PDB file of N, CA and C in Angstrom:
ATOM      1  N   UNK Z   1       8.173  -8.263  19.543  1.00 88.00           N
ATOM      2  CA  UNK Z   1       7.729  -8.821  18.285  1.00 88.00           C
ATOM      3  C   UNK Z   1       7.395  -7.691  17.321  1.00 88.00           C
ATOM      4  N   UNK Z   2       7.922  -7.900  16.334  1.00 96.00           N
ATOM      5  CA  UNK Z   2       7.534  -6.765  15.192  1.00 96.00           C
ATOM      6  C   UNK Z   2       6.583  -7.079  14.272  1.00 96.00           C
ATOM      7  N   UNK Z   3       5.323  -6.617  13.314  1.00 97.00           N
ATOM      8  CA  UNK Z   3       4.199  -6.457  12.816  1.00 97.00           C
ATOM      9  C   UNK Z   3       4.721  -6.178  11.566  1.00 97.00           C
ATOM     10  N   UNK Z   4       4.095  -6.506  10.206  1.00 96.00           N
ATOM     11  CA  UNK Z   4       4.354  -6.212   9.137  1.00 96.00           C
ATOM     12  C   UNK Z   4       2.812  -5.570   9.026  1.00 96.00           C
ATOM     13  N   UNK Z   5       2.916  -4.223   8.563  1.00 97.00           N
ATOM     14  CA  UNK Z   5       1.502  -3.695   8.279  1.00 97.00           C
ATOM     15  C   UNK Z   5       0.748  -3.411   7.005  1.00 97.00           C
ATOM     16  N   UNK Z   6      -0.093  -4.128   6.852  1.00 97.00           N
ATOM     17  CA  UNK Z   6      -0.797  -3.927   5.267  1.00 97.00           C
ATOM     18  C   UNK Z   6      -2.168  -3.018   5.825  1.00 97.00           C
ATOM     19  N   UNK Z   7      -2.563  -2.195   4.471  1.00 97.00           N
ATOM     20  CA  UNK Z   7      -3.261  -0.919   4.570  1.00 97.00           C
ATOM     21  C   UNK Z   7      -3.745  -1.179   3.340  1.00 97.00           C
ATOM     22  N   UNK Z   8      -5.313  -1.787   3.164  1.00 97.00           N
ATOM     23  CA  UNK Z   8      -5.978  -1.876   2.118  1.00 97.00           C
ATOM     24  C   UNK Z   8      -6.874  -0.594   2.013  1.00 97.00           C
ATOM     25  N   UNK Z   9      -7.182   0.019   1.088  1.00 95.00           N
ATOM     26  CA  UNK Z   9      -7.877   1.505   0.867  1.00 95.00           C
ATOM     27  C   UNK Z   9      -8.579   1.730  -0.448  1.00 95.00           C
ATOM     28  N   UNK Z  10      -9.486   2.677  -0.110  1.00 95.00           N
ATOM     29  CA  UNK Z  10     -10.137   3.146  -1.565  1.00 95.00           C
ATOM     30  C   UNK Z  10     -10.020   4.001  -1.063  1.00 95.00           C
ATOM     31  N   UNK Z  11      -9.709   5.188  -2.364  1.00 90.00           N
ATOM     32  CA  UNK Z  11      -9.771   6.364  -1.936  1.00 90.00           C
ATOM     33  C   UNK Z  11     -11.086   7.191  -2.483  1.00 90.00           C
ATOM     34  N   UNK Z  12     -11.274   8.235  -2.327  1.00 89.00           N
ATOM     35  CA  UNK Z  12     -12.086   9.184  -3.614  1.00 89.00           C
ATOM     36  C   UNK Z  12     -10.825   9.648  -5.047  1.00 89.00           C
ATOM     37  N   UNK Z  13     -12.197   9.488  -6.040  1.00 89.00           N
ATOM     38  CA  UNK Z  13     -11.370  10.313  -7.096  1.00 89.00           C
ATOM     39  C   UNK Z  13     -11.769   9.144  -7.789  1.00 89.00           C
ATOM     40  N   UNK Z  14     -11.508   9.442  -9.184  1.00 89.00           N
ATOM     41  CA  UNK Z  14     -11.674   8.775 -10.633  1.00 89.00           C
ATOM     42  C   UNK Z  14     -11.080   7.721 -10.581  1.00 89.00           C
ATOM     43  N   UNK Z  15      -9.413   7.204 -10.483  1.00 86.00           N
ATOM     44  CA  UNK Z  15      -8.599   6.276 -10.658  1.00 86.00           C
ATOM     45  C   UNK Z  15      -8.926   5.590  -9.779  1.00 86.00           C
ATOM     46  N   UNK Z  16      -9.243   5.736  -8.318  1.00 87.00           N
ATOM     47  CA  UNK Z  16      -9.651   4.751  -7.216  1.00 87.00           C
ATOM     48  C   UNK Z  16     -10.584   3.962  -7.320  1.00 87.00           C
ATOM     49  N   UNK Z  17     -11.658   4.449  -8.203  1.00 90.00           N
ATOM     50  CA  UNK Z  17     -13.563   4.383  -8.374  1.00 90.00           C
ATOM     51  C   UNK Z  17     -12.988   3.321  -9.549  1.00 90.00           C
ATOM     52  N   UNK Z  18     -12.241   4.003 -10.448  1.00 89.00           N
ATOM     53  CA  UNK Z  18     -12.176   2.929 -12.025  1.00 89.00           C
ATOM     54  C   UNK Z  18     -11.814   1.603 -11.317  1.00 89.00           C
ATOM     55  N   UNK Z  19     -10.749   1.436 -10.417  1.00 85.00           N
ATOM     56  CA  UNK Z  19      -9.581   0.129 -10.262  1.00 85.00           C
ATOM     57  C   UNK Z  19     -10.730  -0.462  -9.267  1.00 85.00           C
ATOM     58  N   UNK Z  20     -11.028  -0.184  -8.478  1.00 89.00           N
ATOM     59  CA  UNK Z  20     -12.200  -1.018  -7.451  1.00 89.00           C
ATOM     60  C   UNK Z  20     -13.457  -1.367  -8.370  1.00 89.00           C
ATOM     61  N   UNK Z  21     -14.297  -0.735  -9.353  1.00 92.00           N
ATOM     62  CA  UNK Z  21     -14.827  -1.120 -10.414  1.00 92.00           C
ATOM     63  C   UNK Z  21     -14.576  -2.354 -11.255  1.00 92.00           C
ATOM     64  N   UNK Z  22     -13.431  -1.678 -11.608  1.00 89.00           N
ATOM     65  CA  UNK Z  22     -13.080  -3.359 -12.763  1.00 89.00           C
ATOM     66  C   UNK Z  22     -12.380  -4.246 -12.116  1.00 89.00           C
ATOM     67  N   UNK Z  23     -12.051  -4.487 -11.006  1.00 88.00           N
ATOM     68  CA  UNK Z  23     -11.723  -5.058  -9.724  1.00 88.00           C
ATOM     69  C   UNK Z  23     -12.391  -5.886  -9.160  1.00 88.00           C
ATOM     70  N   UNK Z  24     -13.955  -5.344  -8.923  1.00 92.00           N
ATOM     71  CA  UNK Z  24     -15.036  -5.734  -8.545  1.00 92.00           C
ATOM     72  C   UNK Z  24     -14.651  -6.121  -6.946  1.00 92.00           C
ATOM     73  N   UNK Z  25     -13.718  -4.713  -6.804  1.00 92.00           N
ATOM     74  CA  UNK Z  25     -13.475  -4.695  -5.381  1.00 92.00           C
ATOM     75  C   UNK Z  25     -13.960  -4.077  -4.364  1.00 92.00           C
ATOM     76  N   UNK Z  26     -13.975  -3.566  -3.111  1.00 91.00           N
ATOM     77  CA  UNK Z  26     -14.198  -2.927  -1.992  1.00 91.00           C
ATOM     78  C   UNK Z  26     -12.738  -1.978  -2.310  1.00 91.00           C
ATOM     79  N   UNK Z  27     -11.780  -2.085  -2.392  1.00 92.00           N
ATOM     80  CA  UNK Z  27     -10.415  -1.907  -2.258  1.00 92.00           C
ATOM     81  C   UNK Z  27      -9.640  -1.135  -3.784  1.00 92.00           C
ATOM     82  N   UNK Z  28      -8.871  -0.630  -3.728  1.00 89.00           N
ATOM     83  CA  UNK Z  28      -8.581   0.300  -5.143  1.00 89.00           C
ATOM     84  C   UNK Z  28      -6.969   0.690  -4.795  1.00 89.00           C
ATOM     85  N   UNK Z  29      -6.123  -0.008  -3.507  1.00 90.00           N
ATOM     86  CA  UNK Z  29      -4.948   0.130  -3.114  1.00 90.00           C
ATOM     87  C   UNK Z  29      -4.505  -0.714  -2.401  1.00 90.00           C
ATOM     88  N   UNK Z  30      -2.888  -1.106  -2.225  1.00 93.00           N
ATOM     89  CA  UNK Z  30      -3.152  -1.534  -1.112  1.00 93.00           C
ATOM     90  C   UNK Z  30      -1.299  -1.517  -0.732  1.00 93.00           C
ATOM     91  N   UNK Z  31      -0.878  -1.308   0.509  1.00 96.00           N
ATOM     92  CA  UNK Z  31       0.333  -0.491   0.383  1.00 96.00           C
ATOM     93  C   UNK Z  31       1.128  -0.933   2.098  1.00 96.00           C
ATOM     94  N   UNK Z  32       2.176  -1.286   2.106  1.00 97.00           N
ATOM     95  CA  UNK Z  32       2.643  -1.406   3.602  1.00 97.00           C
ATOM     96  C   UNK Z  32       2.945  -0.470   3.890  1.00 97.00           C
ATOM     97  N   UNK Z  33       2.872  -0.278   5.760  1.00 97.00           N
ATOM     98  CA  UNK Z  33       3.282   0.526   6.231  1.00 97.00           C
ATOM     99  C   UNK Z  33       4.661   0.493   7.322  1.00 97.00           C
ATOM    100  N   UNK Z  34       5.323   1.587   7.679  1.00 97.00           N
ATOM    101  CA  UNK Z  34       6.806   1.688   7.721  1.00 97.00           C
ATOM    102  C   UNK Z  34       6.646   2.271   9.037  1.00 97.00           C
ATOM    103  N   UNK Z  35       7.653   1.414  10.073  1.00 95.00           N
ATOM    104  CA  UNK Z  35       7.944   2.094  12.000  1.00 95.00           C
ATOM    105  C   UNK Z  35       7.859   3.527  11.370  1.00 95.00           C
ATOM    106  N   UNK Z  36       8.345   4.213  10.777  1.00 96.00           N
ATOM    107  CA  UNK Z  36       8.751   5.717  10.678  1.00 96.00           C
ATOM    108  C   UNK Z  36       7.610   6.194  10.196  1.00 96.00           C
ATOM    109  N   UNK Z  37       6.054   5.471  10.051  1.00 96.00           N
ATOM    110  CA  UNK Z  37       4.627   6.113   9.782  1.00 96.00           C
ATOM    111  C   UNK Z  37       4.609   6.216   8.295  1.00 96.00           C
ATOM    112  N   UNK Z  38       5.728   5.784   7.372  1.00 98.00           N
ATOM    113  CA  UNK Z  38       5.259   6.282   5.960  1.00 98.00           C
ATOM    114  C   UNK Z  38       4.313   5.037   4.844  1.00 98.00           C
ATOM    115  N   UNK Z  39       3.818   4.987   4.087  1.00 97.00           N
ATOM    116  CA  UNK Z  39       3.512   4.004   3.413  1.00 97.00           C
ATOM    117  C   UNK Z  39       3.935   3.675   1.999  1.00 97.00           C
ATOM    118  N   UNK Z  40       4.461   2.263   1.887  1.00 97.00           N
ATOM    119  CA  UNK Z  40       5.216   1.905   0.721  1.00 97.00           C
ATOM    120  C   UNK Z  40       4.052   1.458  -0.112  1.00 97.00           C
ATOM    121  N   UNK Z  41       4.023   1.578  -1.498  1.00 95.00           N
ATOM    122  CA  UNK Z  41       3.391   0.947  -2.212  1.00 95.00           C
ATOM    123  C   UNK Z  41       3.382   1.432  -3.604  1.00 95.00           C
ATOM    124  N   UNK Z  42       2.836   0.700  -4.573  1.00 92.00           N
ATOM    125  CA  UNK Z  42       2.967   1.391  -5.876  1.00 92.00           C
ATOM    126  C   UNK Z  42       1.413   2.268  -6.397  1.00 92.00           C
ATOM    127  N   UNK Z  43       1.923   3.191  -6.761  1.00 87.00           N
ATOM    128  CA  UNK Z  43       1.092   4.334  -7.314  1.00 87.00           C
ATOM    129  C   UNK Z  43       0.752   4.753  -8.711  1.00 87.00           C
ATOM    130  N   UNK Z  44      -0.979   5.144  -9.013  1.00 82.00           N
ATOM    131  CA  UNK Z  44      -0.824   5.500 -10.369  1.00 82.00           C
ATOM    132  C   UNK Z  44      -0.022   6.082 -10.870  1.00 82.00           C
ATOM    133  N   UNK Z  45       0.372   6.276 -11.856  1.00 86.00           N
ATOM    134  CA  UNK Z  45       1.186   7.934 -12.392  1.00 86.00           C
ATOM    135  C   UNK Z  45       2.758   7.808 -12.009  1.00 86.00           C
ATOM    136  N   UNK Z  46       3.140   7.293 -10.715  1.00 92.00           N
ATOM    137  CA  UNK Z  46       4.121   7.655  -9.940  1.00 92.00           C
ATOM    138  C   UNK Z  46       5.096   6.241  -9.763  1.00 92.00           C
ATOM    139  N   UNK Z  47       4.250   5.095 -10.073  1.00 92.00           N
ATOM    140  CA  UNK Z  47       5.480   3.616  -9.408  1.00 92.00           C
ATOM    141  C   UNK Z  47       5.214   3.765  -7.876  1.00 92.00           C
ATOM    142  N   UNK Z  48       6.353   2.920  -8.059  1.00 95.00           N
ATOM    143  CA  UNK Z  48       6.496   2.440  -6.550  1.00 95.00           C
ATOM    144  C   UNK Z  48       7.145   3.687  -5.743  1.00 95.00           C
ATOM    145  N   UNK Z  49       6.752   4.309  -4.696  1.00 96.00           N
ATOM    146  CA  UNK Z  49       7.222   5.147  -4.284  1.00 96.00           C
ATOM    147  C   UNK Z  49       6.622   4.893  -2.014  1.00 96.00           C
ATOM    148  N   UNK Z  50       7.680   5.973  -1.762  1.00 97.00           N
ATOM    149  CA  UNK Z  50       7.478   5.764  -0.106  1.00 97.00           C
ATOM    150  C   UNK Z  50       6.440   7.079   0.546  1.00 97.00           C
ATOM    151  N   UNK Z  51       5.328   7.137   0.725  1.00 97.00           N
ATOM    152  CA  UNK Z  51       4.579   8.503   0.823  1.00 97.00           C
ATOM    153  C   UNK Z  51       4.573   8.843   2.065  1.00 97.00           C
ATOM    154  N   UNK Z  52       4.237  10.255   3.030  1.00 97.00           N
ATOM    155  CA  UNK Z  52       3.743  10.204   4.425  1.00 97.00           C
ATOM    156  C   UNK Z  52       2.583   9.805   4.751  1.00 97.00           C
ATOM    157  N   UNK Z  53       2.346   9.482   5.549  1.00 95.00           N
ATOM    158  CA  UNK Z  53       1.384   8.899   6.398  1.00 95.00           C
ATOM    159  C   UNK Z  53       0.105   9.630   6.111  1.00 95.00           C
ATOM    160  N   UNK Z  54      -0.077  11.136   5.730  1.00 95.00           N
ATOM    161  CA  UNK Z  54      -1.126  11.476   5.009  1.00 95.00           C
ATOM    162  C   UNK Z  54      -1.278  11.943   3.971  1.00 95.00           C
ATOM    163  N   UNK Z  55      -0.713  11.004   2.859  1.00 94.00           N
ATOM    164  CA  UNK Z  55      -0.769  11.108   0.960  1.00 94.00           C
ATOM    165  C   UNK Z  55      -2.321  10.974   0.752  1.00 94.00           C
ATOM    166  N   UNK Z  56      -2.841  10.665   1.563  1.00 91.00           N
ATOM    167  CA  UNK Z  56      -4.541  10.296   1.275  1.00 91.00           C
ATOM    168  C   UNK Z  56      -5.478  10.325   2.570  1.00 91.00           C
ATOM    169  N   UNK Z  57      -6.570  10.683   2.178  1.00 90.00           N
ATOM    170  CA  UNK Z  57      -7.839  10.723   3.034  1.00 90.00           C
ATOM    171  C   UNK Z  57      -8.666   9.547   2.668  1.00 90.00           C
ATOM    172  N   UNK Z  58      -8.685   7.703   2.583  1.00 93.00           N
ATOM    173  CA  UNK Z  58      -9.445   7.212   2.363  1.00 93.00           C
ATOM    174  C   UNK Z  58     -10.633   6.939   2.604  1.00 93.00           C
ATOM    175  N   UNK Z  59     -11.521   6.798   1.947  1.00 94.00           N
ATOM    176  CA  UNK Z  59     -13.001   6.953   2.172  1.00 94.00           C
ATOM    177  C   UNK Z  59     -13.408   5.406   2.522  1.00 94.00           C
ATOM    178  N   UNK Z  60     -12.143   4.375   2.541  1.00 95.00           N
ATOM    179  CA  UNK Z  60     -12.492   3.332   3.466  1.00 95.00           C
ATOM    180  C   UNK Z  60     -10.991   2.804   3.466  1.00 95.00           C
ATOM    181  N   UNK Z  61     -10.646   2.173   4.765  1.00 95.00           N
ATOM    182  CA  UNK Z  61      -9.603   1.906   5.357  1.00 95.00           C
ATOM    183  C   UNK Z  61      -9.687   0.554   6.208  1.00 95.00           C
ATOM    184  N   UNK Z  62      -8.706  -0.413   5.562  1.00 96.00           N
ATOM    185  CA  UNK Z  62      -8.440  -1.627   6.352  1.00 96.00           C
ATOM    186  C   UNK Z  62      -7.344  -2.421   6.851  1.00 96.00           C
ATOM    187  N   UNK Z  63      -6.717  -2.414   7.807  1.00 97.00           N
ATOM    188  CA  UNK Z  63      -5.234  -2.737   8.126  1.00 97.00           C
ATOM    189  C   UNK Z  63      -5.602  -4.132   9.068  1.00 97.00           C
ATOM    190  N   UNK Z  64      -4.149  -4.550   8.507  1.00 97.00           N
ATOM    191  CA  UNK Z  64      -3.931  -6.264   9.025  1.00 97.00           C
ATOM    192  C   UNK Z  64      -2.556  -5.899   9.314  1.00 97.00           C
ATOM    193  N   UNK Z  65      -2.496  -6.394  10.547  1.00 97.00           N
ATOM    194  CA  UNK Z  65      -0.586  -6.339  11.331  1.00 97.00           C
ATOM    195  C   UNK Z  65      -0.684  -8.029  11.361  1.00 97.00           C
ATOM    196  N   UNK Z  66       0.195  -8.353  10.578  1.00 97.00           N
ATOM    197  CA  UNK Z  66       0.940  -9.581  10.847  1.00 97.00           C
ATOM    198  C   UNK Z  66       2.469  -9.593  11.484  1.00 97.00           C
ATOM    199  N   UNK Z  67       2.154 -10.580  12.408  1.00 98.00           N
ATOM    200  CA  UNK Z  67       4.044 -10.574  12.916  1.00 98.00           C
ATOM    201  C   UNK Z  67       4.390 -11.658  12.238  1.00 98.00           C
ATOM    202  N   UNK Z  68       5.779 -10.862  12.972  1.00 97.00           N
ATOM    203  CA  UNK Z  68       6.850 -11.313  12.124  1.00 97.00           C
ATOM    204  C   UNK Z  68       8.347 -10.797  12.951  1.00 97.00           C
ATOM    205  N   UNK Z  69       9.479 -11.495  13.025  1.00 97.00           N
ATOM    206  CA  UNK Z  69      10.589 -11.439  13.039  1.00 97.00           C
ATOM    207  C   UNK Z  69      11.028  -9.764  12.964  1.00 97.00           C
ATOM    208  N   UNK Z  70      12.005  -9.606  13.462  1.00 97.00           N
ATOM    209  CA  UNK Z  70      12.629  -8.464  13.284  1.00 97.00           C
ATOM    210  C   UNK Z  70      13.192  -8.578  12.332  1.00 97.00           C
ATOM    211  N   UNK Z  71      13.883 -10.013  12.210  1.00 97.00           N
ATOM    212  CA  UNK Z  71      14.658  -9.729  11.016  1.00 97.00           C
ATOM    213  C   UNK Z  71      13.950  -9.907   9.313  1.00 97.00           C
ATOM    214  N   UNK Z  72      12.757 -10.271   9.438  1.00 97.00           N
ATOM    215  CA  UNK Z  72      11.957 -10.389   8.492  1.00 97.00           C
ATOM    216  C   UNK Z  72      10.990  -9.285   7.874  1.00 97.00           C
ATOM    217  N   UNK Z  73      10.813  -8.443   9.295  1.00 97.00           N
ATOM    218  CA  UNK Z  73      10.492  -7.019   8.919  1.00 97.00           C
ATOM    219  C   UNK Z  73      11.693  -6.180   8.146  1.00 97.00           C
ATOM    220  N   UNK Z  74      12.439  -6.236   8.286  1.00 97.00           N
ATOM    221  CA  UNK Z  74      13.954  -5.079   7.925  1.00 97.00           C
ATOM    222  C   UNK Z  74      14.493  -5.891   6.419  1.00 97.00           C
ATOM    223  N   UNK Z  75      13.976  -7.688   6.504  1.00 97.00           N
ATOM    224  CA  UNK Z  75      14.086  -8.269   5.106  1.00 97.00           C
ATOM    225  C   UNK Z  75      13.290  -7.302   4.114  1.00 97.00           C
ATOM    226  N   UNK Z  76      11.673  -7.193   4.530  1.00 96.00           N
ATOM    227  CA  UNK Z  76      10.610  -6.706   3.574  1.00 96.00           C
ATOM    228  C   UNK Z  76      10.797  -5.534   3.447  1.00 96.00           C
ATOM    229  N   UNK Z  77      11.043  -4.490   4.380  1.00 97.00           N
ATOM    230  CA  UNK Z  77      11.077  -3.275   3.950  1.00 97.00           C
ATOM    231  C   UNK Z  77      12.781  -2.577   2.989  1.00 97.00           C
ATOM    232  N   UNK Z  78      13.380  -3.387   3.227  1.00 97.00           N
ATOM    233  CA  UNK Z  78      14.728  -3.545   2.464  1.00 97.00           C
ATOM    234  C   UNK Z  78      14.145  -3.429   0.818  1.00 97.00           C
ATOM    235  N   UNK Z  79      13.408  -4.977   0.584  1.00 97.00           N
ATOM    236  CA  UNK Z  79      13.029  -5.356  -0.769  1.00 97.00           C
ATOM    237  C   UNK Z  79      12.343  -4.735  -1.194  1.00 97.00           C
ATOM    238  N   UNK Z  80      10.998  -3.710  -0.734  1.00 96.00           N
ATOM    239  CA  UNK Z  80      10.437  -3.126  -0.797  1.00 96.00           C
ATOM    240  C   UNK Z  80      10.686  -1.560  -1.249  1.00 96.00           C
ATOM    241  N   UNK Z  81      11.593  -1.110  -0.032  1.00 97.00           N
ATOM    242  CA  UNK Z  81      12.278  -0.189  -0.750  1.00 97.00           C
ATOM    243  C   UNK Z  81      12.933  -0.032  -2.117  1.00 97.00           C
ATOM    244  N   UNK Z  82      13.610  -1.432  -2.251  1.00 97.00           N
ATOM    245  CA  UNK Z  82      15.145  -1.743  -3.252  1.00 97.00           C
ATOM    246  C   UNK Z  82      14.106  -0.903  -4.792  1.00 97.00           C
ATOM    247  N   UNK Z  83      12.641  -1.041  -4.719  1.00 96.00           N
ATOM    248  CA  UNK Z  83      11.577  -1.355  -5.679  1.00 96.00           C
ATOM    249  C   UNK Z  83      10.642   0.769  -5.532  1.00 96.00           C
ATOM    250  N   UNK Z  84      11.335   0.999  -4.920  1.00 97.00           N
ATOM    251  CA  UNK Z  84      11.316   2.717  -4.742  1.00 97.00           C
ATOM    252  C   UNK Z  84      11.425   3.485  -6.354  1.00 97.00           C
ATOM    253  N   UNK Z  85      11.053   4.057  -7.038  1.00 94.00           N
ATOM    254  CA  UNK Z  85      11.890   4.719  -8.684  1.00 94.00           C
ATOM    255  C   UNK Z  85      12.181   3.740  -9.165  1.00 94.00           C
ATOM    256  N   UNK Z  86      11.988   2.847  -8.965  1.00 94.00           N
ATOM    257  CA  UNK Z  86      12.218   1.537  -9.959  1.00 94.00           C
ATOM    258  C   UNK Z  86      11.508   0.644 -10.481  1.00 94.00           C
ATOM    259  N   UNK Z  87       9.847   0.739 -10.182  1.00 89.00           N
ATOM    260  CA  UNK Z  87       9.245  -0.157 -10.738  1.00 89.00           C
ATOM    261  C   UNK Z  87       8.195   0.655 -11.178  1.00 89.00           C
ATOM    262  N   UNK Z  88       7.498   0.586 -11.912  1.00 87.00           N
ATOM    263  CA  UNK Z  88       6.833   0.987 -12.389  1.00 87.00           C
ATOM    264  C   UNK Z  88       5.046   0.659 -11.886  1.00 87.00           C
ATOM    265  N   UNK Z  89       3.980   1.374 -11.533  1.00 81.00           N
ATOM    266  CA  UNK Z  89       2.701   1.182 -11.642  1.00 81.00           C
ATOM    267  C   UNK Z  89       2.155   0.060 -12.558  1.00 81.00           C
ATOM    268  N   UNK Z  90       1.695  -1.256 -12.393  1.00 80.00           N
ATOM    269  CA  UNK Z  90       1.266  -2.099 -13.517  1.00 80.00           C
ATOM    270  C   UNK Z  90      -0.352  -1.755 -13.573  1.00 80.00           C
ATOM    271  N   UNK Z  91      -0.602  -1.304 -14.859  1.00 73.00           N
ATOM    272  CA  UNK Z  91      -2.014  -0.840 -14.904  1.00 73.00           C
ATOM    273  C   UNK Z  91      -2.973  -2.087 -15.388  1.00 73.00           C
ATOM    274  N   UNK Z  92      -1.926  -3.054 -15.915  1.00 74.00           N
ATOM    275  CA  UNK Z  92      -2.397  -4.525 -16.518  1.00 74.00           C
ATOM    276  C   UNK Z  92      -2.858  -5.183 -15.284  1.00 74.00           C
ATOM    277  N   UNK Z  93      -2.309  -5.440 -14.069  1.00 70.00           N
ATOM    278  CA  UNK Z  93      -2.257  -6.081 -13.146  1.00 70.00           C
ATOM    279  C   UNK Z  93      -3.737  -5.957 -12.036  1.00 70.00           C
TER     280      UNK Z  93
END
């Protein structure tokens, strides 16, 4: 059975502190993670991009593995990827 992995995070630093602030969150990210250890998600400054496994030191960390299909894992990380240099950071959102 294969796991789809979500990785909710705050990090340190200004942009993390602002978005969990006006958020009125615990949380200031939140990004899947990839069999090959990397994490997908979209980034200030940067969009959607694929990082290694240590782009960050979060100062709080929360992961949920949901299963799922093999073929539903290789669906998401497909779509996910497709969204790599191509989408942009929504700062509205």
């Amino acid at each position: 059975m294969a796991f789809i992995t979500i990785r909710f995070i705050k990090n340190s630093g200004l942009v993390s502190a602002a978005v969990a602030f006006l958020t009125d969150s615990l949380w200031s990210h939140c990004e899947i993670g990839t069999p090959e250890g990397t994490w997908l998600g979209a980034h200030a400054g940067i969009g959607v991009q694929e990082l290694p496994a240590d782009w960050a030191t979060p100062v709080r960390d929360y992961r949920y593995a949901v299963p799922c299909t093999d073929a539903q894992l290789a669906a998401m990380l497909a779509w996910g990827r497709s969204k790599v240099g191509v989408v942009d950071y929504d700062y509205s959102d």
